[in-house]
mmCIF file of C-alpha atoms and ligand atoms in Angstrom:
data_model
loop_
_atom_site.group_PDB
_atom_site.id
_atom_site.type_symbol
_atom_site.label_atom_id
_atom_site.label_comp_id
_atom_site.label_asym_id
_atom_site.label_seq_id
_atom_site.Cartn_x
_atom_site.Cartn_y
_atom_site.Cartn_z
ATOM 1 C CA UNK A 1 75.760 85.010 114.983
ATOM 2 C CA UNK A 2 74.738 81.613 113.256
ATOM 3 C CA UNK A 3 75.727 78.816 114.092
ATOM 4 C CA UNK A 4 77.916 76.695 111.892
ATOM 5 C CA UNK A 5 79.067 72.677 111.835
ATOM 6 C CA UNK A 6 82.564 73.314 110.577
ATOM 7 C CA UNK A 7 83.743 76.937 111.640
ATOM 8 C CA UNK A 8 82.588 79.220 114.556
ATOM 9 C CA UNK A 9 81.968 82.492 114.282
ATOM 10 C CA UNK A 10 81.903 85.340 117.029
ATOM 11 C CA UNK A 11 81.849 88.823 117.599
ATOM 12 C CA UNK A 12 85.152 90.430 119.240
ATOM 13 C CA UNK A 13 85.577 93.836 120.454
ATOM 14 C CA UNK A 14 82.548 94.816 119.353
ATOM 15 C CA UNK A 15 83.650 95.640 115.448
ATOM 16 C CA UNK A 16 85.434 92.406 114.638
ATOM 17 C CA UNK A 17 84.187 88.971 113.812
ATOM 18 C CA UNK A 18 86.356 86.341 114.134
ATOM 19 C CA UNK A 19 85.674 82.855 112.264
ATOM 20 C CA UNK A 20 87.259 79.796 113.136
ATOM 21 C CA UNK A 21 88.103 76.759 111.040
ATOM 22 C CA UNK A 22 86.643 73.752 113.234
ATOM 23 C CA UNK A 23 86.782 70.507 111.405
ATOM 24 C CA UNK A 24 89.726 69.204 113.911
ATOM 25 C CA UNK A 25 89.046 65.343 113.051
ATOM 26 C CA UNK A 26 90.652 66.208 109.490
ATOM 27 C CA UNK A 27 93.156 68.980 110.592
ATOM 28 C CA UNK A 28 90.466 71.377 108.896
ATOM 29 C CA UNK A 29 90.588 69.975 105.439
ATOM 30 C CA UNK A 30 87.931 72.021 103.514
ATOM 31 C CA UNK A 31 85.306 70.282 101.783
ATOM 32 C CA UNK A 32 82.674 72.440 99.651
ATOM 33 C CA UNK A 33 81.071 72.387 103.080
ATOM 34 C CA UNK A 34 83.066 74.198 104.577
ATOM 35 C CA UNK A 35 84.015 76.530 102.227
ATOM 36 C CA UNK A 36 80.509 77.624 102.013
ATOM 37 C CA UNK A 37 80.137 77.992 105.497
ATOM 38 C CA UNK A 38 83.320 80.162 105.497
ATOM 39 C CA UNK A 39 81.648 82.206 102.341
ATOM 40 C CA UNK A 40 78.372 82.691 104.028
ATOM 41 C CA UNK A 41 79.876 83.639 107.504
ATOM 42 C CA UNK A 42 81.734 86.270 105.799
ATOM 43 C CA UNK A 43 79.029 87.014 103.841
ATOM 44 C CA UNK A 44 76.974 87.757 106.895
ATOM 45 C CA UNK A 45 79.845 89.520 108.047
ATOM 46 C CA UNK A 46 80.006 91.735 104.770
ATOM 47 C CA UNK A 47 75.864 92.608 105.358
ATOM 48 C CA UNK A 48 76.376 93.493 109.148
ATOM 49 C CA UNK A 49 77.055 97.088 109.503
ATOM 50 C CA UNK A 50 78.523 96.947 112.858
ATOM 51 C CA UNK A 51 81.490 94.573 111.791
ATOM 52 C CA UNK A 52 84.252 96.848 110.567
ATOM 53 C CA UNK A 53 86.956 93.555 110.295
ATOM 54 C CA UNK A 54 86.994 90.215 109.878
ATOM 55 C CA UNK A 55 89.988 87.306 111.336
ATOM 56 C CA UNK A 56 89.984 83.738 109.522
ATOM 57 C CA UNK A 57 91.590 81.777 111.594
ATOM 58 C CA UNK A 58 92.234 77.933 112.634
ATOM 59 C CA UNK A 59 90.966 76.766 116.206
ATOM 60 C CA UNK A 60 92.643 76.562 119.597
ATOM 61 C CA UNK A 61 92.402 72.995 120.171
ATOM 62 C CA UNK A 62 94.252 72.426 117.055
ATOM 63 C CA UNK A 63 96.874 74.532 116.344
ATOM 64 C CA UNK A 64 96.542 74.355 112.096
ATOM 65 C CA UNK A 65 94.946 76.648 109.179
ATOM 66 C CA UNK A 66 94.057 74.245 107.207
ATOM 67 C CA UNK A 67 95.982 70.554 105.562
ATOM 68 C CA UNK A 68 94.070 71.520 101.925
ATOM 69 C CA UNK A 69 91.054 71.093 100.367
ATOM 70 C CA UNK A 70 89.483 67.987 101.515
ATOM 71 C CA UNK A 71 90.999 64.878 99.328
ATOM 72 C CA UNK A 72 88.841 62.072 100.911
ATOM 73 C CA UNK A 73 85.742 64.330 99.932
ATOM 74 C CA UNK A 74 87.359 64.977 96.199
ATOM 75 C CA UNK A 75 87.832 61.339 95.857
ATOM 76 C CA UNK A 76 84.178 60.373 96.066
ATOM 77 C CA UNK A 77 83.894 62.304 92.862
ATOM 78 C CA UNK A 78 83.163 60.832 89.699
ATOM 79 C CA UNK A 79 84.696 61.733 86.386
ATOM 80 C CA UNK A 80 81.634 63.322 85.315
ATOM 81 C CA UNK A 81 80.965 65.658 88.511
ATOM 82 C CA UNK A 82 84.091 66.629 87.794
ATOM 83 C CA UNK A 83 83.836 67.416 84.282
ATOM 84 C CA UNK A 84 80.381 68.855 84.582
ATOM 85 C CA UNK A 85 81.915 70.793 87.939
ATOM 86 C CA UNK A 86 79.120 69.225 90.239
ATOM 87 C CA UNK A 87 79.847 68.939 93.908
ATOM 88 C CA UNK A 88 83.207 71.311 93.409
ATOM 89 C CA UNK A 89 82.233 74.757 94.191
ATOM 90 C CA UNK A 90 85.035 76.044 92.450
ATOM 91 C CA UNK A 91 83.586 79.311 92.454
ATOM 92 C CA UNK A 92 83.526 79.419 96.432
ATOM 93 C CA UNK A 93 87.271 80.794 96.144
ATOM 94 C CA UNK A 94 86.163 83.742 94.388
ATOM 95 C CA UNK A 95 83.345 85.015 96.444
ATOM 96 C CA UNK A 96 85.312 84.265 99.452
ATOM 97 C CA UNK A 97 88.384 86.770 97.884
ATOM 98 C CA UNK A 98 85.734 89.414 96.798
ATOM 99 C CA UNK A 99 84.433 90.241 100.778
ATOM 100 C CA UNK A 100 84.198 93.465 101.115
ATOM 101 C CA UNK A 101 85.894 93.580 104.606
ATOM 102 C CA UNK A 102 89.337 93.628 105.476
ATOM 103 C CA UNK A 103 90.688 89.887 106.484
ATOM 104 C CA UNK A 104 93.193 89.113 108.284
ATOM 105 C CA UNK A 105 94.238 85.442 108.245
ATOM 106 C CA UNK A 106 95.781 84.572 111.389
ATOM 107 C CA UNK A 107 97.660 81.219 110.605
ATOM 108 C CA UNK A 108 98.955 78.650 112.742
ATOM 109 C CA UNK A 109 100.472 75.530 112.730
ATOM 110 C CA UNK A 110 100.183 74.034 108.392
ATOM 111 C CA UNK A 111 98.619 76.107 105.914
ATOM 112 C CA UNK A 112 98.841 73.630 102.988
ATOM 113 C CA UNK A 113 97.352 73.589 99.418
ATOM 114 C CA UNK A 114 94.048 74.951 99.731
ATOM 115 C CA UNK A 115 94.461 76.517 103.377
ATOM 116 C CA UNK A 116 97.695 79.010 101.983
ATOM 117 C CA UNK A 117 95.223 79.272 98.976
ATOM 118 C CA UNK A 118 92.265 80.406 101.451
ATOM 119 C CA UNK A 119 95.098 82.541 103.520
ATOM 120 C CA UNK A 120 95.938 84.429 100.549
ATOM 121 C CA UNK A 121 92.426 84.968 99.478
ATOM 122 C CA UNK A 122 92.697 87.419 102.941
ATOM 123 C CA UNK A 123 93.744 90.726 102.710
ATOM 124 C CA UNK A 124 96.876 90.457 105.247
ATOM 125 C CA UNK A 125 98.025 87.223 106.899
ATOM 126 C CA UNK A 126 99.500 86.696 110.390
ATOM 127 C CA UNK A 127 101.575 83.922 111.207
ATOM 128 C CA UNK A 128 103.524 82.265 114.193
ATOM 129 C CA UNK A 129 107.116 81.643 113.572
ATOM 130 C CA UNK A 130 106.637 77.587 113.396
ATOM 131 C CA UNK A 131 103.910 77.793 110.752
ATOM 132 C CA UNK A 132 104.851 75.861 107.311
ATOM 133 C CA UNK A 133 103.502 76.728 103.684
ATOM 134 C CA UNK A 134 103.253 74.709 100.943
ATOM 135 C CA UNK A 135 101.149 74.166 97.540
ATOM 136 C CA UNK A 136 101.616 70.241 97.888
ATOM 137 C CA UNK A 137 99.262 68.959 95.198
ATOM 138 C CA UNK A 138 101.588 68.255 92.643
ATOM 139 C CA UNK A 139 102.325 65.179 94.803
ATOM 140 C CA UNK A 140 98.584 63.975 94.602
ATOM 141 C CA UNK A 141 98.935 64.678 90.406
ATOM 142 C CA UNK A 142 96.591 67.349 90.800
ATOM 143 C CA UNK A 143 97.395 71.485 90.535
ATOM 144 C CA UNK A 144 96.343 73.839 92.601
ATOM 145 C CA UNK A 145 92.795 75.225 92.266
ATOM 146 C CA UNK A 146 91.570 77.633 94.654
ATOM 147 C CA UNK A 147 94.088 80.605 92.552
ATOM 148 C CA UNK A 148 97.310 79.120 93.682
ATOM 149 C CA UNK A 149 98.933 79.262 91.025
ATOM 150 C CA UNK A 150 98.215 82.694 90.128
ATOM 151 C CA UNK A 151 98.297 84.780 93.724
ATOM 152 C CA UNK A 152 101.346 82.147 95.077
ATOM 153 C CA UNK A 153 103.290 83.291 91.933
ATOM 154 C CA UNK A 154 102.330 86.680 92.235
ATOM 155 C CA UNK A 155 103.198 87.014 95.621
ATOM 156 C CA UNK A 156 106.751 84.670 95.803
ATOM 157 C CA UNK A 157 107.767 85.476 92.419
ATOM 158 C CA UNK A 158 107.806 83.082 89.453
ATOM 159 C CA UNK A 159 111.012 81.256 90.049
ATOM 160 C CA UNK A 160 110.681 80.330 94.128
ATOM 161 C CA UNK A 161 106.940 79.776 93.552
ATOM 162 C CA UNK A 162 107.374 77.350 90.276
ATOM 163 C CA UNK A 163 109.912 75.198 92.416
ATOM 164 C CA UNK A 164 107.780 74.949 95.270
ATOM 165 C CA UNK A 165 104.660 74.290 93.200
ATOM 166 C CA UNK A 166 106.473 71.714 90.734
ATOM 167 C CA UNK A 167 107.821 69.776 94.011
ATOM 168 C CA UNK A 168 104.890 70.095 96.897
ATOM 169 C CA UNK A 169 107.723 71.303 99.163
ATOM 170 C CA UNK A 170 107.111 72.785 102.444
ATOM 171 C CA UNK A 171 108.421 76.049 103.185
ATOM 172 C CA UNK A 172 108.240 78.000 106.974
ATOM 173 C CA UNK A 173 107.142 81.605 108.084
ATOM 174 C CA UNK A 174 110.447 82.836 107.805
ATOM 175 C CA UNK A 175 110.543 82.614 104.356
ATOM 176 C CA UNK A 176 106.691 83.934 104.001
ATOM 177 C CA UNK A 177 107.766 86.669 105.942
ATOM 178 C CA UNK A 178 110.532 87.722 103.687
ATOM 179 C CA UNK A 179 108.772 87.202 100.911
ATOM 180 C CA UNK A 180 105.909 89.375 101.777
ATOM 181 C CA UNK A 181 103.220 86.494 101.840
ATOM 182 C CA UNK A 182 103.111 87.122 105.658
ATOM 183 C CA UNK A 183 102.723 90.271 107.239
ATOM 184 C CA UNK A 184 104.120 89.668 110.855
ATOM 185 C CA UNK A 185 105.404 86.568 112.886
ATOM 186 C CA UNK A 186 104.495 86.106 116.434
ATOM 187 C CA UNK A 187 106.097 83.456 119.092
ATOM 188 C CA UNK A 188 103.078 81.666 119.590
ATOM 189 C CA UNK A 189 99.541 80.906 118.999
ATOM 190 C CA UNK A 190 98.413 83.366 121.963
ATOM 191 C CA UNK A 191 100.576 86.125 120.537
ATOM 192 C CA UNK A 192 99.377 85.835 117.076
ATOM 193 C CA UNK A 193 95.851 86.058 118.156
ATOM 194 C CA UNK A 194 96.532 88.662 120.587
ATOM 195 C CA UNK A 195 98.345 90.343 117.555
ATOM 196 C CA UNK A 196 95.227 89.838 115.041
ATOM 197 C CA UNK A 197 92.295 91.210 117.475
ATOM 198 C CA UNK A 198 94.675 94.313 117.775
ATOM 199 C CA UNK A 199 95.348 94.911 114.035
ATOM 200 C CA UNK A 200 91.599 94.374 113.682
ATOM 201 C CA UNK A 201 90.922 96.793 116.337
ATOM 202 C CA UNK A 202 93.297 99.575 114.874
ATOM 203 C CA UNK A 203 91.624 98.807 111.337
ATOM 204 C CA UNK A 204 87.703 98.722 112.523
ATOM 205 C CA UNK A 205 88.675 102.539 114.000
ATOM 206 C CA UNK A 206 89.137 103.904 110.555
ATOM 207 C CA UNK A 207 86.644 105.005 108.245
ATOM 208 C CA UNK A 208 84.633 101.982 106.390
ATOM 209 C CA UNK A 209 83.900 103.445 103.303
ATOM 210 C CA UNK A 210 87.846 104.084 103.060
ATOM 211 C CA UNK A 211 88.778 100.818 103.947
ATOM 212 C CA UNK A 212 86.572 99.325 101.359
ATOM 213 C CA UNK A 213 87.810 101.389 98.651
ATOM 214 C CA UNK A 214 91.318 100.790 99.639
ATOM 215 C CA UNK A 215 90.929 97.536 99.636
ATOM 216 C CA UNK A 216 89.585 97.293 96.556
ATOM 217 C CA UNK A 217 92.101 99.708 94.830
ATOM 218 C CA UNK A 218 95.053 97.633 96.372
ATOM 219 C CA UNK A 219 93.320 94.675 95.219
ATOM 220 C CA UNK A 220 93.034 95.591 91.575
ATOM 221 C CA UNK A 221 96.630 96.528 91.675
ATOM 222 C CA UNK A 222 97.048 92.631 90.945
ATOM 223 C CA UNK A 223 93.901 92.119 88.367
ATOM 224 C CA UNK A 224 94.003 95.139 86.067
ATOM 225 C CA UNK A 225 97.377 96.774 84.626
ATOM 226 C CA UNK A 226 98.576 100.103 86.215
ATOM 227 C CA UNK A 227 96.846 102.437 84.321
ATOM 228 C CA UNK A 228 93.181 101.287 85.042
ATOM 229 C CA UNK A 229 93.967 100.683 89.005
ATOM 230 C CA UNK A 230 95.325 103.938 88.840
ATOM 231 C CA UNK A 231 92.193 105.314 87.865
ATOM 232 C CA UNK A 232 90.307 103.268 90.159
ATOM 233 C CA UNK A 233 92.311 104.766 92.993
ATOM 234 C CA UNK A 234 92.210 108.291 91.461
ATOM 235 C CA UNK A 235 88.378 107.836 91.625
ATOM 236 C CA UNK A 236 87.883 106.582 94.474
ATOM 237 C CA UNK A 237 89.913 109.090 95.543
ATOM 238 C CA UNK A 238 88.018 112.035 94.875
ATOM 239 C CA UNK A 239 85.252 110.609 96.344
ATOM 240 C CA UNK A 240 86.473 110.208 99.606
ATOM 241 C CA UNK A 241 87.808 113.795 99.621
ATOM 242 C CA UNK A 242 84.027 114.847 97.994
ATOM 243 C CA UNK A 243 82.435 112.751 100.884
ATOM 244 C CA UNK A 244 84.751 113.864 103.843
ATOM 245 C CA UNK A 245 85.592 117.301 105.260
ATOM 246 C CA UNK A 246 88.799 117.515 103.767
ATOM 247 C CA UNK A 247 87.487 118.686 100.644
ATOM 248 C CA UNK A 248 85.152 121.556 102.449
ATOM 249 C CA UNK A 249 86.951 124.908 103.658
ATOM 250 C CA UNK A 250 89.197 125.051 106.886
ATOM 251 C CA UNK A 251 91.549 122.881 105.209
ATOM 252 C CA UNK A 252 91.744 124.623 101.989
ATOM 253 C CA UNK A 253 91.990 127.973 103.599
ATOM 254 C CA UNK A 254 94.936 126.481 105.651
ATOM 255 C CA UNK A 255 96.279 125.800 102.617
ATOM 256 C CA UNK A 256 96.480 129.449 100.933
HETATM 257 N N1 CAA B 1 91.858 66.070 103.218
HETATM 258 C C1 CAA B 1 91.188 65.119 103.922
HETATM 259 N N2 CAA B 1 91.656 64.600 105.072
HETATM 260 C C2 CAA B 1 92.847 65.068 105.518
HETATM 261 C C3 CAA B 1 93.583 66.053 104.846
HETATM 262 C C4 CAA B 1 93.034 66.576 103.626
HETATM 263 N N3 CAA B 1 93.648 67.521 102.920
HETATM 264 N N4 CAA B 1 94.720 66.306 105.533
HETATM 265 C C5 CAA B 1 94.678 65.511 106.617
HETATM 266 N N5 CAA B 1 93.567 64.765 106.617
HETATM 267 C C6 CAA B 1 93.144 63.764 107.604
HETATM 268 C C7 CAA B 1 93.976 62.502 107.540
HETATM 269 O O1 CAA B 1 93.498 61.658 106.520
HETATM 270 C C8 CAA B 1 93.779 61.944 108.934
HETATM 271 O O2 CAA B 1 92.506 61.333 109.005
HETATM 272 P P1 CAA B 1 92.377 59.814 109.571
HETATM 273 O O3 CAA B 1 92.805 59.945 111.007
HETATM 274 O O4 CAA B 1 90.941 59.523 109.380
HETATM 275 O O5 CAA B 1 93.315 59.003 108.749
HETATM 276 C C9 CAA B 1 93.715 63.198 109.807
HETATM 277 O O6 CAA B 1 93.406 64.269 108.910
HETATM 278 C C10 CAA B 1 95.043 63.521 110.474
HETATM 279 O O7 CAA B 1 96.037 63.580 109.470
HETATM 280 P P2 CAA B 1 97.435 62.789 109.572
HETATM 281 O O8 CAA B 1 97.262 61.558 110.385
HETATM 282 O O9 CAA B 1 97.960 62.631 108.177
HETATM 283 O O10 CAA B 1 98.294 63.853 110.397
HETATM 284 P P3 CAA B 1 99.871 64.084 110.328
HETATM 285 O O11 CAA B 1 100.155 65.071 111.405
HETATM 286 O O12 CAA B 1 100.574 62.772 110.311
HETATM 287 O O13 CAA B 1 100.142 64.762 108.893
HETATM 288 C C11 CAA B 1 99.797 66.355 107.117
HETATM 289 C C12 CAA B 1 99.664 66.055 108.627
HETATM 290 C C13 CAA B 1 101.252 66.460 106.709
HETATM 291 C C14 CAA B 1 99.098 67.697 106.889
HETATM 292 C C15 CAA B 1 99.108 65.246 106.292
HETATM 293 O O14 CAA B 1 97.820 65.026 106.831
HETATM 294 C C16 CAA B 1 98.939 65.588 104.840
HETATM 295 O O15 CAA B 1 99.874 65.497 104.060
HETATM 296 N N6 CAA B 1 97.706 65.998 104.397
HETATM 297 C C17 CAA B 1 97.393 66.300 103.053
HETATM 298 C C18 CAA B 1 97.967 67.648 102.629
HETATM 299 C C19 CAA B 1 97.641 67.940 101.184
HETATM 300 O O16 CAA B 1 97.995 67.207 100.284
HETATM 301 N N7 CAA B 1 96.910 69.045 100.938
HETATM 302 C C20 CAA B 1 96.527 69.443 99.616
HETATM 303 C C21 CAA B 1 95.159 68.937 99.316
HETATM 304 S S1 CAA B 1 94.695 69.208 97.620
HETATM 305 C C22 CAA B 1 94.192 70.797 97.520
HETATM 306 O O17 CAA B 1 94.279 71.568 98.457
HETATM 307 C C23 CAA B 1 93.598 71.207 96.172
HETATM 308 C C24 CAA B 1 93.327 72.685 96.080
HETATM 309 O O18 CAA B 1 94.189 73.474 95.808
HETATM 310 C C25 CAA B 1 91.975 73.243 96.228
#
């Protein structure tokens, strides 16, 4: 694949592409620059009809996600690039989230402010049992603003995530774990990328067009209200029976 200044990207097991964070003078902080290199590697990823799964994770040499968004980058800002948005690529965040792929974040080490924000905008996240969480902007006088507030709330519920929001506090895998932010802990860094290929493995084997519908249907289940993603998942649905043999005759005959 391309080549990249701030991640890597590589094809493993044939069906998975793995990108790396790789900005290790800054513990990964992500600047717009490397947010859109993220977004266009998964992009390419999306387009390429041979990749079936996709892991975000940090690099070997350093043993972190990601320590935020990049604040020496956000200072050179002026007041009007910010109010005019220039230079901010807010809406990175979102294109990131909407890959069609599966992503699995595979998180080491600090995932803090915008790296738990970029680990939630994955569709299941890894983690070894020494990795720490937080949403520590509130400490710079700043909020979170690549959708922590809204996914971190949805996924800790509103009391846990308003304290840890309202103080910046640090909180470890343990916790993520219980809470249902991450998936599965592993013992170390080796493990959790040993763990990540293999869940990307198991997931490339099934059926693409599922996958992308289920993602999408679980996915809505946190933008719409239950009716509409029930409909979504109803439709989507019938087209998967309509497109695969399960709708045709053996298994109806079994049936009778
Ligand atoms: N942006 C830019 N540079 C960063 C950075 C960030 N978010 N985090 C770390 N760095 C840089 C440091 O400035 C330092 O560079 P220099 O050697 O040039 O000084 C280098 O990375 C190593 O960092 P430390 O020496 O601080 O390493 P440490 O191990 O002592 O501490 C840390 C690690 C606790 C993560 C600490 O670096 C830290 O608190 N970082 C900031 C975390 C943070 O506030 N993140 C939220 C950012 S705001 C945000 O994310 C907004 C959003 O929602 C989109």
């Amino acid at each position: 694949p391309h080549s990249y200044q701030y991640i890597r990207a590589s094809t493993r097991l044939e069906r998975v592409r793995l990108v790396e964070l790789h900005r290790p003078a800054v513990l990964n902080a992500l600047s717009p620059a490397v947010l859109l290199e993220i977004c266009h590697a998964l992009q390419a990823a999306d387009s390429n009809p041979e990749i079936r799964c996709i892991i975000l994770a940090g690099s070997p040499e350093l043993k972190v996600f990601a320590a935020g968004a990049d604040i020496k980058y956000m200072l050179t800002l002026s007041s009007e690039d910010v109010l005019n948005q220039k230079g901010m690529h807010l809406g990175t965040w979102d294109k990131i989230y909407r890959t069609l792929k599966p992503m699995v974040a595979a998180v080491q080490g600090l995932a803090l402010g915008g790296g738990c924000e970029l680990a939630m905008c994955c569709d299941i996240i890894l983690a070894t049992k020494k990795t720490r969480f937080g949403q520590p902007e509130i400490k710079l006088g700043i909020i979170p603003g690549g959708g922590g507030t809204q996914r971190f709330t949805q996924i800790m519920g509103k009391s846990r995530a308003m304290e840890l929001v309202l103080t910046g506090d640090m909180f470890g895998a343990v916790e993520a774990n219980n809470r249902g932010l991450v998936a599965k802990l592993y013992d170390d860094y080796e493990d959790l990328m040993k763990g990540a290929l293999y869940l990307a493995y198991r997931i490339s084997g099934m059926s693409p067009i599922a996958i992308a519908n289920t993602k999408r249907s679980v996915n809505e289940s946190f933008e719409l209200g239950l009716t509409s993603g029930l409909k979504t998942e109803q439709a989507f649905l019938i087209q998967g029976l309509l497109n695969s043999r399960l709708g045709e005759g053996d298994d109806e005959e079994e049936d009778e």
